[in-house]
Coordinates of C-alpha atoms in Angstrom, one line a residue:
X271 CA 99.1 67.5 226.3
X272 CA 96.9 70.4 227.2
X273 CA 95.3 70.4 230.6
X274 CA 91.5 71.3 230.7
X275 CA 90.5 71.9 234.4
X276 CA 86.6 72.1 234.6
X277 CA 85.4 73.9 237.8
X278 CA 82.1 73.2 239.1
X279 CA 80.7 76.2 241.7
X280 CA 79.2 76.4 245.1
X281 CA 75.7 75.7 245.4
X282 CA 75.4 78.4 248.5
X283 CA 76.2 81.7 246.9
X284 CA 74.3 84.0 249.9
X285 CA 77.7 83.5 251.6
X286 CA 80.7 85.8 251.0
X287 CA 82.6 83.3 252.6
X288 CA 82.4 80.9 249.6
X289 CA 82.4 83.6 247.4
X290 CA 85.7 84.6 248.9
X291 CA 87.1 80.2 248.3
X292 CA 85.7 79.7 245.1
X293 CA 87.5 82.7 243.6
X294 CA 91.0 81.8 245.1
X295 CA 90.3 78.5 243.6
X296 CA 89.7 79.3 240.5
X297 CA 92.6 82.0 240.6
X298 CA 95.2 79.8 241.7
X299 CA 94.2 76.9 239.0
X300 CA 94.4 79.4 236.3
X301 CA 97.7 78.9 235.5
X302 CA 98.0 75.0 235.2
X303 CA 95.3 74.8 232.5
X304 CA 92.3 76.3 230.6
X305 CA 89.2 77.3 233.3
X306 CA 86.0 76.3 231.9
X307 CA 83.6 76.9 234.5
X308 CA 80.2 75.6 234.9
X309 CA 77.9 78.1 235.0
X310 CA 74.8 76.4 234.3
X311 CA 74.7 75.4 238.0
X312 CA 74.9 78.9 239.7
X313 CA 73.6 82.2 239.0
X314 CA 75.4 84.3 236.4
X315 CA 76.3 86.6 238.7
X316 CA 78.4 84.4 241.1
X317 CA 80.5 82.7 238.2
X318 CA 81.7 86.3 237.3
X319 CA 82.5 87.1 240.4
X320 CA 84.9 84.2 240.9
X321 CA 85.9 84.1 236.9
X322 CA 87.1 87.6 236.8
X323 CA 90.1 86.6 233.5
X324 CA 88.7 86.8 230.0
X325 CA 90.9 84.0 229.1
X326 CA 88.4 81.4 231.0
X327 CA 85.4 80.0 229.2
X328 CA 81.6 78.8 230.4
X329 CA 80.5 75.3 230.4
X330 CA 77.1 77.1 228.6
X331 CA 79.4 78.4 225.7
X332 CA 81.1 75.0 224.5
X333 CA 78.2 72.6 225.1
X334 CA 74.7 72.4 225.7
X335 CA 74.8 69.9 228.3
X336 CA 74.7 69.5 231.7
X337 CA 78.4 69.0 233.5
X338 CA 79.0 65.0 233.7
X339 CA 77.6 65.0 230.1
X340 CA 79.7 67.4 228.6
X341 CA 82.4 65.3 230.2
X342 CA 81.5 62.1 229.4
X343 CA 81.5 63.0 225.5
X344 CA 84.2 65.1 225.5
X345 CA 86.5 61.6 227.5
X346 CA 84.8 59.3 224.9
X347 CA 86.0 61.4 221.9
X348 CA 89.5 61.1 222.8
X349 CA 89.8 57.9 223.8
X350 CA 91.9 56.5 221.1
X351 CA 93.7 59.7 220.7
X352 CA 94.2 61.6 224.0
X353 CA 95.2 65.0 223.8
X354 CA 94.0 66.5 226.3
X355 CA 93.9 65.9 230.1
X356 CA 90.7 66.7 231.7
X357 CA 90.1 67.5 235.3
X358 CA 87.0 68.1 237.6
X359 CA 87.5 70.4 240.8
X360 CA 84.8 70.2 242.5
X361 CA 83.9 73.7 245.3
X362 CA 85.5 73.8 248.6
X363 CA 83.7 74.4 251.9
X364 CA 81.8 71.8 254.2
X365 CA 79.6 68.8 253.1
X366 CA 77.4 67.4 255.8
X367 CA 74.8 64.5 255.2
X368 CA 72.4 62.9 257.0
X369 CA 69.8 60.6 256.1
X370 CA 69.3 57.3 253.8
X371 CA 68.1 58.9 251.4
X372 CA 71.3 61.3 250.8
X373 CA 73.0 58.2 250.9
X374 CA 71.7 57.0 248.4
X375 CA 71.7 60.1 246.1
X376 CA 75.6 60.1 247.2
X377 CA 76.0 56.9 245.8
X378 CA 74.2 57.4 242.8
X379 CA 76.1 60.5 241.8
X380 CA 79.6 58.2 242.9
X381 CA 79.2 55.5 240.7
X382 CA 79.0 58.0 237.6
X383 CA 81.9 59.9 239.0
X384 CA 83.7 56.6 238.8
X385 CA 82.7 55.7 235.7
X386 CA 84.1 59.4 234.8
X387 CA 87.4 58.2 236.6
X388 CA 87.5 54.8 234.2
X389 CA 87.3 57.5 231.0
X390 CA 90.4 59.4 232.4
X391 CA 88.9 62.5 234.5
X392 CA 91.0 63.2 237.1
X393 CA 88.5 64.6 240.2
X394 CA 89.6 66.9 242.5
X395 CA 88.1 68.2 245.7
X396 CA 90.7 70.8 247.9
X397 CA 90.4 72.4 251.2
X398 CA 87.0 71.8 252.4
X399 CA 85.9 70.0 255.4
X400 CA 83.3 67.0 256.3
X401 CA 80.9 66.3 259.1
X402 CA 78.6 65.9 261.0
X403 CA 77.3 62.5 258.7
X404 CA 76.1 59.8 260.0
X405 CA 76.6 55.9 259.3
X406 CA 75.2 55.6 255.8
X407 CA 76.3 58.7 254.5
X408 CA 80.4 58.2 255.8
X409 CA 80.3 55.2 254.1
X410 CA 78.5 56.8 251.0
X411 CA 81.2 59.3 251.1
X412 CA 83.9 56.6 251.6
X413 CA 83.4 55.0 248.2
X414 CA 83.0 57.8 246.6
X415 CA 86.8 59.0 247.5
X416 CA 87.8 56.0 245.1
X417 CA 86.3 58.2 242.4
X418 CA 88.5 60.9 243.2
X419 CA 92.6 61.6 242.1
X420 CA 92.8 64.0 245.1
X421 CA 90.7 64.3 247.8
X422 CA 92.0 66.9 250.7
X423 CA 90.2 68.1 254.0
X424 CA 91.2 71.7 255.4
X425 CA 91.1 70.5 258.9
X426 CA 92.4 67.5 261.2
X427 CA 88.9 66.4 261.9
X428 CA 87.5 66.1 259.2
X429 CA 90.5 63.8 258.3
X430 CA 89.7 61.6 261.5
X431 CA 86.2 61.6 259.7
X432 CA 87.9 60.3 256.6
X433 CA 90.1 57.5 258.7
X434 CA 87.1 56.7 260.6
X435 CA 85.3 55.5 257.4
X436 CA 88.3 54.3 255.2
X437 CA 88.2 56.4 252.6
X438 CA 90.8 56.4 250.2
X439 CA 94.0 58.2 250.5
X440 CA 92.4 61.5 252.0
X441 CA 95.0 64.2 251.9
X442 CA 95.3 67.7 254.1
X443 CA 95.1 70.8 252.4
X444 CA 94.4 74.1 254.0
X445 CA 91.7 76.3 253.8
X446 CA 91.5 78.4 250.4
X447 CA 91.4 81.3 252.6
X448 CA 95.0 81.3 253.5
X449 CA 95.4 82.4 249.8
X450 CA 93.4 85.4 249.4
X451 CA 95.0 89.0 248.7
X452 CA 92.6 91.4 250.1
X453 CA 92.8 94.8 247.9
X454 CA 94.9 97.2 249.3
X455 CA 93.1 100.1 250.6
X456 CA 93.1 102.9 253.1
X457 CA 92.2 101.8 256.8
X458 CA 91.6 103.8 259.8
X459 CA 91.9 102.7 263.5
X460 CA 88.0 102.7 264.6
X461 CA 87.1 102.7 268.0
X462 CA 84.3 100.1 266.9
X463 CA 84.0 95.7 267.8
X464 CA 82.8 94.3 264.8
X465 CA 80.0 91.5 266.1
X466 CA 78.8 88.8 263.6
X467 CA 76.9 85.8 264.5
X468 CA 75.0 82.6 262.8
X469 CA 71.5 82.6 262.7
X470 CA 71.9 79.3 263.2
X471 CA 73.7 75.7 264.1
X472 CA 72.6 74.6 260.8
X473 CA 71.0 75.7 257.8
X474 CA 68.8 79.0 256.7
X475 CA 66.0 78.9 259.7
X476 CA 66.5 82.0 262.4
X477 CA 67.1 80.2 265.7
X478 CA 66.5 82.5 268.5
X479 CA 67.4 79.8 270.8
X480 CA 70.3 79.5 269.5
X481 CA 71.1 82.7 269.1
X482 CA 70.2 84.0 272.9
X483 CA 73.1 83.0 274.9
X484 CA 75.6 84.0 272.9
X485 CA 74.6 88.2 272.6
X486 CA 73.9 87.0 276.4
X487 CA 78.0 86.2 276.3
X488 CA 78.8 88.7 274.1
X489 CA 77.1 91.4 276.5
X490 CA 79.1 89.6 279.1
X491 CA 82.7 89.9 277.5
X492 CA 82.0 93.7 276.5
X493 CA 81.3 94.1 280.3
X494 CA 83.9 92.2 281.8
X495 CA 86.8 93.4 279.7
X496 CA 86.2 96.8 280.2
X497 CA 85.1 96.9 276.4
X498 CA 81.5 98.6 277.2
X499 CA 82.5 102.0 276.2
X500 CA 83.2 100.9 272.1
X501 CA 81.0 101.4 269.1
X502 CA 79.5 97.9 268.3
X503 CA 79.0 97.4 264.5
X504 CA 76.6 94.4 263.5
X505 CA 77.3 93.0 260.1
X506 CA 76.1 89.9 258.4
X507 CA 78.8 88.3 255.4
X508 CA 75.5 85.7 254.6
X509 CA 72.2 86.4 253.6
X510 CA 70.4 84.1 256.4
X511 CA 72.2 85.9 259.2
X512 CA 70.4 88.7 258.5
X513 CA 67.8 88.5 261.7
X514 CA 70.3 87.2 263.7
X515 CA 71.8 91.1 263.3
X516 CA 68.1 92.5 263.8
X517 CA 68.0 90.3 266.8
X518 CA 71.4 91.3 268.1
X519 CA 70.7 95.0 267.9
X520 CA 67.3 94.6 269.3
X521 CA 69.1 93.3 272.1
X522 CA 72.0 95.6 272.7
X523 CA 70.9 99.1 271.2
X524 CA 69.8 100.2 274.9
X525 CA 72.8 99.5 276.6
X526 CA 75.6 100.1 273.9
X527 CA 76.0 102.5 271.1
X528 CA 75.2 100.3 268.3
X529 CA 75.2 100.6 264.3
X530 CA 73.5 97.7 262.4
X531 CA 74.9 97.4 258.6
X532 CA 71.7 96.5 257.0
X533 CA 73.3 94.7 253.8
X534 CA 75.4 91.6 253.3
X535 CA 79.3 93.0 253.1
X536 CA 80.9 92.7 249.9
X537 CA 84.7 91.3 249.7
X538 CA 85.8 95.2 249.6
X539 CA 83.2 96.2 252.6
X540 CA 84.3 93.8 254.6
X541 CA 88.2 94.6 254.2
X542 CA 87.9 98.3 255.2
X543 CA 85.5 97.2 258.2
X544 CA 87.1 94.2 259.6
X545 CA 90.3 96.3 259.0
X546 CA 89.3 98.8 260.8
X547 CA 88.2 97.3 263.9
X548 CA 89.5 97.2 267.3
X549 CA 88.6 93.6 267.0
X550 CA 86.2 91.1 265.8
X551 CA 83.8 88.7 267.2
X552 CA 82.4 85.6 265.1
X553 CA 81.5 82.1 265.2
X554 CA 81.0 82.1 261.3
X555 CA 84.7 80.6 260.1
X556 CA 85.1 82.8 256.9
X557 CA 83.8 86.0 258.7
X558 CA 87.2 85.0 261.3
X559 CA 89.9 84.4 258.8
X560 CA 88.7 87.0 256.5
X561 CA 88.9 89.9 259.0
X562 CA 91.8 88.7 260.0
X563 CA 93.2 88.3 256.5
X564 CA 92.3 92.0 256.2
X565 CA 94.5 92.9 259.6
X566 CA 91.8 92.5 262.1
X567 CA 92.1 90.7 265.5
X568 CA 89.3 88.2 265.5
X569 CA 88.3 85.9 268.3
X570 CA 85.7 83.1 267.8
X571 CA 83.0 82.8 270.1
X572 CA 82.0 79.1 269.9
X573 CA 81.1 75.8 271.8
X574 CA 83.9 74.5 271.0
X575 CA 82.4 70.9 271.2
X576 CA 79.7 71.7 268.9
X577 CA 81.5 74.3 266.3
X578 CA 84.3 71.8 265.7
X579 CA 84.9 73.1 262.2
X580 CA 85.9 76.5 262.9
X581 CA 88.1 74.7 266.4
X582 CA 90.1 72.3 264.9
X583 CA 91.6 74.6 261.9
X584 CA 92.1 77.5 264.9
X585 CA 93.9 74.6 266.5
X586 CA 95.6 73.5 263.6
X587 CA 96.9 76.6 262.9
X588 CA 97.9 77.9 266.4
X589 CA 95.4 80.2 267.2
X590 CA 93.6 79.0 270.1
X591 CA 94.2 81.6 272.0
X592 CA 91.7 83.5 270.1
X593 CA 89.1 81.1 270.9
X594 CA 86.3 82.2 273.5
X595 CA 84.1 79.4 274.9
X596 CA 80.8 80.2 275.2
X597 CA 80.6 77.2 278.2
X598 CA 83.2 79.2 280.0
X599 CA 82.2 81.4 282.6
X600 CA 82.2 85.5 281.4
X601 CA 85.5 85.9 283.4
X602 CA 87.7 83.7 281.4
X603 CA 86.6 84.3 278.7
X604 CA 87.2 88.1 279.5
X605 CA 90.6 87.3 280.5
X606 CA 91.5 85.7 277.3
X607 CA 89.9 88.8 275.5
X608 CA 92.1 91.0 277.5
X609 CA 95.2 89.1 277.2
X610 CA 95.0 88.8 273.3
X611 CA 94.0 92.5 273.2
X612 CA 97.1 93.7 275.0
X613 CA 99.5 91.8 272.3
X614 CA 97.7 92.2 269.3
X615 CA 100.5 93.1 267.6
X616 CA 102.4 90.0 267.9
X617 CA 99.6 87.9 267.3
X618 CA 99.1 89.1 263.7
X619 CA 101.9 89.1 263.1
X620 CA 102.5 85.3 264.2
X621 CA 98.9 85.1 261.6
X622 CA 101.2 86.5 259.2
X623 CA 104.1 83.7 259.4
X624 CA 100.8 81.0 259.8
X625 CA 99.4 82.7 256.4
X626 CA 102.1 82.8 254.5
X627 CA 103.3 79.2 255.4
X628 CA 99.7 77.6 254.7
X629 CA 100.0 79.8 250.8
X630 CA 103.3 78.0 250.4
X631 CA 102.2 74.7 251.4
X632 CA 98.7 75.6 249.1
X633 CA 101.2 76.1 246.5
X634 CA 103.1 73.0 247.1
X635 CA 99.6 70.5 246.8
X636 CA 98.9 72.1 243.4
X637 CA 101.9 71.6 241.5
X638 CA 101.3 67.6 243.1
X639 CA 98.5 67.4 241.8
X640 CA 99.8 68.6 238.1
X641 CA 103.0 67.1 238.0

């Protein structure tokens, strides 16, 4: 029996980040089955950026329907005669959901993906993450994870999430980050911090409130860690931190030498920057394991109450030292930057053992899945 693993795309693609998940997704499925990927729900340009083997087909080149369709009639064909199993991986990254009225959408879209389950689809969702939601939509999401074959969260609490509302069987997977092979290229030791920030809590809105005290904390760790004297280079991974950067270099050009990167970083960009660095500075999770996928010291400058997504797999994973709270006072925080600055070495390469255990155990889930 031939599998046939259908992969359905992010929705976001102004974000590097899921750019960078999507394409280690489709990459490590590749070898159970045949990719078809739908590219009838994201731009043209996205899909073939993740879909980079000619040996995977597009939903828009074997049907003229719309993904549940195309799967619906292709299940009902075979029901008498299987010979094929089909699957449905749906995009990593992080649902949130508030509202009744994304409740009931959920729902909606749930009872067809169960329906889907009856036929012989086996759903999958890996290494993505859940939360904030709020009453009706947890429990939206709840019975919905009857619909799936394997549902895995990247992070412990997102999977407290999951208890909390009872779903079913919700499994741990790690973030599809741990997988990714950066190219290979040429990297200098730059006297530079590397200083990338949401625009942001939520959404595509520039929050200058939000945004204020942390350059005002950043400013404050450069200072108190003696770190004043380095080039600081403002980049952006996503579209909609774009005036956040304008903001931040507003901000800081006066009193540091400053170079703004006035374009979103592509995957090869940001390896030779984030590479590069003395260190990094982020509260944008794929901008933090990127860089330091790429061999670049990376500290996350959160509330760590509030920004529990990027916390809890730093936790997860051992790396909490590289965790600066902006609630902590500038001294601290210093300290911390200090102390992880002085073993640097050691700490990557700890984040090489951590990477190369969460790949195996990556590994591990898929052939579980397909066995």
């Amino acid at each position: 029996m031939k599998n046939i693993i259908f992969f359905k795309p992010a929705k976001q693609t102004e974000n590097i980040g899921d750019l960078l998940i999507n394409l280690v997704e489709v990459e490590l499925l590749r070898p159970y089955g045949q990719i078809v990927v739908d590219d009838l729900s994201a731009p043209s340009w996205f899909v073939d950026e993740i879909s980079t083997s000619p040996a995977d087909q597009r939903l828009s080149k074997i049907s003229g329907n719309q993904l549940l369709k195309t799967l619906s009639s292709l299940l009902v064909k075979q029901l008498f005669s299987k010979k094929n199993q089909y699957y449905l991986f749906i995009q990593p990254g992080h649902t949130s959901r508030t509202g009744k009225d994304l409740a009931i959408s959920t729902l909606k879209l749930n009872l067809k993906m169960n329906l889907l389950k009856m036929l012989g689809l086996r759903i999958c969702r890996i290494g993505f993450s859940i939360g904030p939601v709020d009453v009706p939509n947890g429990w939206a999401e709840s019975i919905g994870s009857r619909a799936y074959h394997y549902y895995a969260l990247r992070d412990h609490e997102s999977l407290k999430i999951a208890q909390q509302y009872n779903f079913k069987d919700p499994q741990y997977f790690p973030d599809l980050a741990w997988a990714y092979a950066p190219e290979k290229i040429e990297k200098q030791a730059g006297d530079y911090v590397v200083i990338s920030l949401r625009s942001n809590a939520y959404g595509k809105e520039h929050d200058s409130a939000y945004l204020q005290p942390l350059i005002a904390k950043f400013r404050e760790l450069l200072i108190n860690a003696g770190q004043q004297s380095l080039k600081v280079m403002i980049t952006y991974q996503v579209k909609y931190d774009r005036d956040a950067c304008v903001e931040l270099y507003e901000n800081l050009k006066n009193e540091f030498n400053c170079e703004f990167v006035d374009s979103k970083l592509t995957l090869k960009e940001a390896n030779k920057i984030y590479g590069s660095a003395k260190f990094i500075v982020s509260n944008r999770l794929h901008v933090l394991l990127l860089a330091l996928k790429c061999g670049g010291l990376s500290f996350a400058l959160v509330d760590q109450k509030d920004n529990k997504k990027i916390t809890s797999i730093f936790h997860d994973n051992n790396l909490k030292e590289l965790i600066l709270d902006v609630k902590e006072n500038a001294n601290s925080n210093a300290e911390r930057l200090k102390k992880g600055l002085s073993k640097s070495n050691e700490i990557m390469a700890e984040f090489k053992t951590i990477q190369a255990g969460n790949k195996k155990v990556i590994e591990d889930k898929l052939n579980s899945i397909f066995s």
